[in-house]
Coordinates of C-alpha atoms in Angstrom, one line a residue:
M416 CA 97.5 77.6 -88.8
P417 CA 98.9 74.2 -89.7
L418 CA 98.1 72.7 -93.1
P419 CA 98.1 69.1 -94.3
L420 CA 101.3 68.5 -96.2
G421 CA 102.6 71.7 -94.6
R422 CA 106.3 70.6 -94.8
F423 CA 106.0 70.9 -98.6
L424 CA 104.1 74.2 -98.8
P425 CA 105.4 77.8 -98.6
P426 CA 105.0 79.0 -94.9
L427 CA 102.8 82.0 -95.6
P428 CA 102.7 84.4 -92.6
E429 CA 99.2 84.6 -91.2
G430 CA 97.5 87.9 -92.0
S431 CA 100.0 88.8 -94.8
V432 CA 97.5 88.2 -97.6
A433 CA 94.7 90.3 -96.1
S434 CA 97.2 93.1 -95.3
W435 CA 98.6 93.4 -98.8
L436 CA 95.1 93.2 -100.4
N437 CA 93.6 95.9 -98.1
E438 CA 96.2 98.4 -99.4
L439 CA 95.2 97.8 -103.1
L440 CA 91.6 96.6 -103.3
D441 CA 88.3 97.0 -101.5
P442 CA 86.7 93.8 -100.2
G443 CA 84.5 92.3 -102.9
G444 CA 87.2 92.9 -105.5
W445 CA 88.8 90.3 -107.7
V446 CA 92.0 88.4 -106.9
I447 CA 93.7 85.9 -109.2
D448 CA 96.2 83.3 -107.9
P449 CA 97.8 81.7 -111.0
L450 CA 100.0 79.2 -109.1
N451 CA 98.1 77.8 -106.1
A452 CA 101.4 77.0 -104.3
T453 CA 99.5 76.9 -101.0
P454 CA 95.7 76.9 -100.2
A455 CA 96.3 79.3 -97.4
L456 CA 96.5 82.2 -99.8
A457 CA 93.1 81.8 -101.4
L458 CA 91.4 80.9 -98.1
E459 CA 92.8 84.0 -96.4
A460 CA 91.9 86.3 -99.3
A461 CA 88.3 84.9 -99.4
R462 CA 87.9 85.2 -95.7
A463 CA 88.9 88.9 -96.0
G464 CA 85.9 89.3 -98.3
Y465 CA 87.6 89.1 -101.8
R466 CA 86.4 87.1 -104.8
V467 CA 89.3 84.7 -105.6
V468 CA 90.0 82.9 -108.9
V469 CA 92.6 80.1 -108.5
A470 CA 94.4 78.2 -111.3
S471 CA 95.8 74.9 -110.1
N472 CA 97.6 72.4 -112.2
N473 CA 98.4 70.0 -109.3
P474 CA 95.5 67.7 -108.4
V475 CA 96.8 67.3 -104.8
L476 CA 96.9 71.0 -104.2
S477 CA 93.4 71.4 -105.8
F478 CA 92.1 68.7 -103.5
L479 CA 93.6 70.4 -100.5
L480 CA 92.0 73.7 -101.4
E481 CA 88.5 72.2 -102.1
T482 CA 88.6 70.1 -98.9
L483 CA 89.9 72.8 -96.5
A484 CA 87.4 75.4 -98.0
S485 CA 84.5 73.1 -96.8
A486 CA 85.9 73.2 -93.2
P487 CA 85.2 69.6 -92.4
R488 CA 84.8 68.7 -88.7
E489 CA 86.7 66.3 -86.6
E490 CA 83.7 64.0 -86.3
D491 CA 83.5 63.8 -90.1
F492 CA 86.9 62.3 -90.3
L493 CA 86.4 60.0 -87.3
A494 CA 83.3 58.6 -88.9
A495 CA 85.0 58.1 -92.2
L496 CA 88.0 56.4 -90.6
A497 CA 85.7 54.1 -88.5
E498 CA 84.0 53.1 -91.7
L499 CA 87.3 52.2 -93.3
G500 CA 88.5 50.4 -90.2
A501 CA 85.4 48.2 -90.1
A502 CA 85.9 46.9 -93.6
R503 CA 86.8 43.2 -93.7
R504 CA 90.1 41.7 -94.7
G505 CA 89.4 38.0 -94.7
E506 CA 88.1 37.2 -91.2
E507 CA 89.3 40.3 -89.4
R508 CA 88.6 44.0 -89.4
L509 CA 91.0 46.1 -91.6
E510 CA 92.0 48.3 -88.6
L511 CA 93.0 45.3 -86.5
H512 CA 94.9 43.8 -89.4
L513 CA 96.9 46.9 -90.1
R514 CA 97.6 47.7 -86.4
A515 CA 99.0 44.2 -86.0
L516 CA 101.7 45.1 -88.5
Y517 CA 103.0 47.8 -86.0
Q518 CA 102.7 45.9 -82.8
T519 CA 105.7 45.6 -80.6
T520 CA 106.7 44.3 -77.2
C521 CA 107.5 46.7 -74.4
A522 CA 111.0 46.2 -73.1
T523 CA 110.0 47.0 -69.6
C524 CA 106.7 45.2 -68.9
S525 CA 106.6 42.8 -71.9
G526 CA 103.1 44.1 -72.8
T527 CA 102.0 44.5 -76.4
T528 CA 101.7 48.1 -77.7
Q529 CA 101.8 50.1 -80.9
A530 CA 105.1 51.3 -82.3
Q531 CA 104.9 54.9 -83.3
A532 CA 107.7 54.3 -85.8
F533 CA 110.5 52.0 -86.7
L534 CA 113.9 53.5 -87.3
W535 CA 116.0 52.5 -90.3
R536 CA 119.5 53.2 -91.6
R537 CA 119.7 53.9 -95.4
G538 CA 120.6 50.8 -97.4
E539 CA 120.0 48.3 -94.5
P540 CA 117.5 45.4 -95.0
V541 CA 115.7 45.7 -91.6
P542 CA 115.1 48.5 -89.1
H543 CA 117.4 48.8 -86.1
A544 CA 115.1 50.4 -83.5
R545 CA 111.6 51.3 -82.6
L546 CA 109.8 54.3 -81.0
Y547 CA 106.8 53.6 -78.8
R548 CA 104.9 54.6 -75.7
C549 CA 103.6 51.5 -73.8
E550 CA 99.9 51.5 -73.4
R551 CA 100.2 49.5 -70.2
C552 CA 103.2 50.9 -68.2
Q553 CA 103.6 54.2 -70.1
E554 CA 107.3 53.6 -70.7
Q555 CA 108.3 55.5 -73.9
G556 CA 111.3 56.3 -76.1
E557 CA 113.7 54.6 -78.5
R558 CA 114.5 50.9 -77.9
P559 CA 116.5 48.3 -79.9
L560 CA 114.4 46.1 -82.2
A561 CA 112.9 43.0 -80.7
E562 CA 112.8 39.6 -82.4
D563 CA 109.1 39.7 -83.0
D564 CA 109.4 43.0 -84.8
L565 CA 111.5 41.2 -87.5
E566 CA 108.9 38.4 -87.7
R567 CA 106.1 41.0 -88.3
L568 CA 108.0 42.3 -91.4
K569 CA 107.2 39.0 -93.0
L570 CA 103.4 39.4 -92.6
I571 CA 102.9 41.5 -95.7
G572 CA 103.5 38.6 -98.1
N573 CA 104.5 39.2 -101.8
I574 CA 105.3 42.9 -102.0
N575 CA 106.1 42.6 -105.7
L576 CA 102.4 42.5 -106.5
H577 CA 101.7 45.7 -104.5
R578 CA 104.7 47.5 -106.2
A579 CA 103.4 46.4 -109.6
R580 CA 99.9 47.8 -108.8
A581 CA 101.4 51.1 -107.4
L582 CA 103.3 51.5 -110.7
S583 CA 100.4 50.6 -112.9
R584 CA 98.1 53.2 -111.3
V585 CA 100.4 56.0 -112.5
A586 CA 101.9 54.6 -115.7
G587 CA 102.0 51.5 -117.9
P588 CA 105.1 49.6 -119.1
E589 CA 104.7 51.3 -122.5
D590 CA 104.7 54.8 -121.0
E591 CA 107.8 56.9 -121.4
H592 CA 107.5 57.9 -117.7
Y593 CA 107.4 54.3 -116.4
D594 CA 111.0 54.3 -115.2
G595 CA 110.5 57.6 -113.5
V596 CA 107.6 56.2 -111.5
R597 CA 109.6 53.1 -110.6
E598 CA 112.5 55.2 -109.4
A599 CA 110.2 57.4 -107.3
L600 CA 108.7 54.3 -105.7
S601 CA 112.1 53.6 -104.2
A602 CA 111.2 56.2 -101.6
Y603 CA 108.7 53.7 -100.1
L604 CA 109.6 50.7 -98.0
D605 CA 107.7 47.5 -98.4
R606 CA 105.5 47.6 -95.3
P607 CA 104.3 51.2 -95.8
L608 CA 103.6 50.5 -99.5
Y609 CA 101.6 47.4 -98.6
V610 CA 99.6 49.3 -96.0
L611 CA 98.9 52.2 -98.5
S612 CA 97.9 49.8 -101.2
T613 CA 95.5 48.0 -98.9
L614 CA 94.0 51.2 -97.6
I615 CA 93.4 52.7 -101.1
N616 CA 92.0 49.4 -102.5
K617 CA 89.6 49.1 -99.5
Q618 CA 88.5 52.7 -99.8
E619 CA 87.6 52.2 -103.5
G620 CA 85.6 49.1 -102.7
L621 CA 83.4 50.8 -100.1
A622 CA 80.0 52.2 -101.0
L623 CA 80.4 55.7 -99.5
P624 CA 78.6 59.1 -99.8
P625 CA 80.8 61.5 -101.9
E626 CA 81.6 63.6 -98.8
M627 CA 82.7 60.7 -96.7
R628 CA 84.9 59.5 -99.5
R629 CA 86.5 62.9 -99.7
W630 CA 87.3 62.8 -95.9
L631 CA 88.9 59.4 -96.3
Q632 CA 90.9 60.5 -99.3
A633 CA 92.2 63.5 -97.3
L634 CA 93.5 61.1 -94.6
L635 CA 95.0 58.9 -97.3
I636 CA 96.9 61.8 -98.7
S637 CA 98.4 62.3 -95.2
A638 CA 99.1 58.6 -95.1
C639 CA 100.9 58.8 -98.5
D640 CA 103.1 61.5 -97.1
A641 CA 103.7 59.7 -93.8
A642 CA 104.6 56.5 -95.7
S643 CA 107.6 57.7 -97.5
A644 CA 111.1 57.4 -96.3
L645 CA 111.6 61.2 -96.4
W646 CA 111.3 61.5 -92.6
P647 CA 114.8 62.0 -91.0
H648 CA 115.4 60.8 -87.5
S649 CA 117.4 63.1 -85.2
A650 CA 118.9 65.2 -87.9
G651 CA 118.3 66.1 -91.5
R652 CA 115.9 68.1 -93.7
T653 CA 112.4 68.2 -92.2
R654 CA 111.2 70.0 -95.3
P655 CA 112.6 67.8 -98.1
R656 CA 113.2 69.1 -101.6
Q657 CA 114.6 66.0 -103.3
L658 CA 113.7 62.3 -103.2
G659 CA 116.8 61.5 -101.3
V660 CA 116.4 59.0 -98.4
P661 CA 118.1 60.3 -95.2
A662 CA 120.9 58.5 -93.6
Q663 CA 118.6 57.6 -90.7
F664 CA 114.8 57.8 -91.1
R665 CA 111.5 56.9 -89.6
E666 CA 109.0 54.3 -90.9
N667 CA 105.8 55.8 -89.4
N668 CA 102.8 53.8 -88.1
L669 CA 100.3 54.8 -90.9
W670 CA 97.1 54.1 -88.9
L671 CA 98.3 56.4 -86.2
A672 CA 99.4 58.9 -88.9
M673 CA 95.8 59.1 -90.2
E674 CA 94.4 59.5 -86.7
E675 CA 96.9 62.3 -86.0
A676 CA 96.2 64.0 -89.3
I677 CA 92.5 64.6 -88.4
A678 CA 93.4 67.6 -86.2
T679 CA 95.1 69.4 -89.1
W680 CA 92.4 68.7 -91.6
S681 CA 89.7 69.9 -89.3
A682 CA 91.4 73.0 -88.1
Q683 CA 89.7 75.5 -90.5
P684 CA 87.7 78.3 -88.7
G685 CA 84.8 78.2 -91.1
A686 CA 83.7 77.2 -94.6
V687 CA 84.5 79.3 -97.6
P688 CA 82.1 79.1 -100.7
L689 CA 84.0 77.3 -103.5
V690 CA 82.7 76.9 -107.1
H691 CA 84.4 75.5 -110.2
W692 CA 85.4 77.7 -113.1
P693 CA 83.8 79.2 -115.2
E694 CA 81.2 79.7 -112.4
L695 CA 82.1 82.9 -110.6
P696 CA 82.2 83.1 -106.8
P697 CA 80.3 85.5 -104.5
P698 CA 82.3 88.0 -102.4
G699 CA 84.3 86.0 -99.9
G700 CA 84.3 82.9 -102.2
I701 CA 86.7 81.0 -104.5
S702 CA 86.4 79.8 -108.1
L703 CA 88.8 76.9 -108.8
F704 CA 90.1 76.2 -112.3
S705 CA 91.9 72.9 -112.6
G706 CA 94.5 73.7 -115.2
R707 CA 97.2 76.2 -116.1
A708 CA 96.5 79.9 -115.7
R709 CA 96.4 80.5 -119.5
G710 CA 93.2 78.4 -119.6
L711 CA 91.5 81.3 -117.7
I712 CA 91.9 83.6 -120.7
P713 CA 89.9 85.4 -121.9
L714 CA 88.6 86.6 -118.5
P715 CA 85.0 87.5 -118.2
E716 CA 84.4 91.3 -118.3
Q717 CA 83.1 91.5 -114.8
I718 CA 86.4 90.4 -113.3
H719 CA 87.7 93.9 -112.9
P720 CA 89.4 95.7 -111.1
L721 CA 91.7 93.0 -109.9
V722 CA 95.0 92.1 -108.3
V723 CA 97.2 89.2 -109.2
L724 CA 98.5 87.7 -105.9
T725 CA 100.5 84.6 -105.6
T726 CA 103.1 82.8 -103.6
F727 CA 106.3 81.7 -105.3
P728 CA 107.3 78.2 -104.0
R729 CA 110.8 77.0 -103.6
P730 CA 112.0 74.4 -106.1
N731 CA 110.7 71.1 -104.8
Q732 CA 111.3 68.0 -106.9
A733 CA 110.1 65.8 -104.1
F734 CA 106.7 67.3 -103.7
W735 CA 105.8 67.5 -107.4
T736 CA 107.1 63.9 -108.1
L737 CA 105.1 62.6 -105.1
S738 CA 102.0 64.6 -106.2
A739 CA 102.1 62.8 -109.5
M740 CA 102.2 59.4 -107.8
W741 CA 99.6 60.2 -105.2
S742 CA 97.2 61.6 -107.9
G743 CA 97.5 58.3 -109.8
W744 CA 97.1 56.2 -106.7
L745 CA 93.9 58.0 -105.5
W746 CA 92.3 59.1 -108.7
G747 CA 93.8 57.1 -111.6
R748 CA 96.3 57.7 -114.4
E749 CA 94.3 60.5 -116.0
A750 CA 94.6 62.6 -112.8
A751 CA 98.3 62.2 -112.9
L752 CA 98.7 63.3 -116.5
P753 CA 99.4 67.0 -115.8
L754 CA 102.4 66.1 -113.6
R755 CA 103.8 63.0 -115.2
A756 CA 106.5 64.8 -117.2
L757 CA 108.0 65.9 -113.8
L758 CA 108.8 62.2 -113.0
E759 CA 111.8 62.4 -115.3
R760 CA 113.2 65.6 -113.8
K761 CA 115.7 64.9 -111.0
R762 CA 116.4 68.6 -110.3
F763 CA 114.6 71.9 -110.9
D764 CA 117.3 74.1 -112.2
W765 CA 117.1 77.9 -112.4
A766 CA 116.0 78.0 -116.0
W767 CA 113.2 75.4 -115.5
H768 CA 112.0 76.9 -112.3
A769 CA 112.0 80.5 -113.7
N770 CA 110.0 79.4 -116.7
A771 CA 107.5 77.5 -114.5
M772 CA 106.9 80.7 -112.4
A773 CA 107.0 83.2 -115.3
S774 CA 104.8 81.4 -117.9
P775 CA 101.4 81.8 -116.1
L776 CA 102.2 85.5 -115.3
I777 CA 103.2 86.2 -118.9
A778 CA 100.0 84.6 -120.1
L779 CA 97.9 86.7 -117.7
S780 CA 99.8 89.9 -118.5
R781 CA 98.7 89.8 -122.1
A782 CA 95.1 89.6 -121.1
L783 CA 95.0 92.1 -118.2
P784 CA 94.9 95.9 -118.4
A785 CA 98.2 97.8 -118.1
G786 CA 99.0 98.7 -114.5
T787 CA 97.3 95.7 -112.9
P788 CA 98.9 95.2 -109.5
L789 CA 101.0 92.0 -109.0
I790 CA 102.0 90.8 -105.6
G791 CA 104.4 87.9 -105.4
L792 CA 105.1 86.6 -101.9
M793 CA 108.4 84.6 -101.4
P794 CA 108.5 83.2 -97.9
E795 CA 111.3 80.8 -98.7
A796 CA 113.9 82.6 -100.8
T797 CA 116.4 80.0 -102.2
A798 CA 119.9 81.0 -103.0
G799 CA 120.6 80.6 -106.7
F800 CA 117.0 81.0 -107.6
L801 CA 116.5 84.8 -107.0

């Protein structure tokens, strides 16, 4: 089953979690995931009837798990996006304003249509091509840039203001991680950053029910991912690990990206009960602890017998750095605090990664009975990190 941000998450084989647990534990038993590398693990374990406790130190991954557990419907997202699109920017609707930034002229019929993406070469000041499917004549494919495409790049105005705001939402000038945030922002071109800033600011200004705000923020997370330059065109890593801009890359149409993300966010087969620690879940439910696994200790006496089950992710500087930025953009500086130290780390070497994986397991091992089963799934073994 596809997941939002799936290109950054361990590709867990469907059914593997339930299969492993069925060999060790009766349904209704307790399972602890101390890493939350992917929400798929906890969701599958809960749907197999187990009580799952998840420790999650990444606000983005916590949000993914909470949102997917509620199994939102397509119509929920469509209503939320319509509410955002109807917001005003000056005299026009926000949706129309943002779509205008991605308009292009069909090379065949001269009709106006939406570009799906603009294509860039690393280091060049303007894109060199566009991808589109004409809404009038249905012509589609890659075409050279048109003159009006270059003119539309100027519509965003003073981008320095938006870059300054994006920086300030994660760290202030006095913060030791300020330079790390500024460097990470280089993965965002001017137009996508303008669109993101506009979307996030408008979302905050709307008086929305909490659930509708959650659906909008889910789509904004997908937009944050689609907005980066880490989308190679033709060749390159489709599952990036570093914040390295490909030689050729896509600048995606972010309104279309949000529309397309709805199918993934609404693909869950049914809701899973989710509570927040220290509240304990029913059989088939999840208790989410927002913090490191050592914060679960001491465990309540009723959490026994149990299995420690987790997925070991590959080293991924790109995802964790972006998670810090996205957390700050959507939920403020305080939300980004658990991850801000990662903004200075350019590479996750063996020693750092081994410590990050081992520390929560060591903390749990000191609090659990001897012989407690541990299952560690490694769907993406990385040479040099085994």
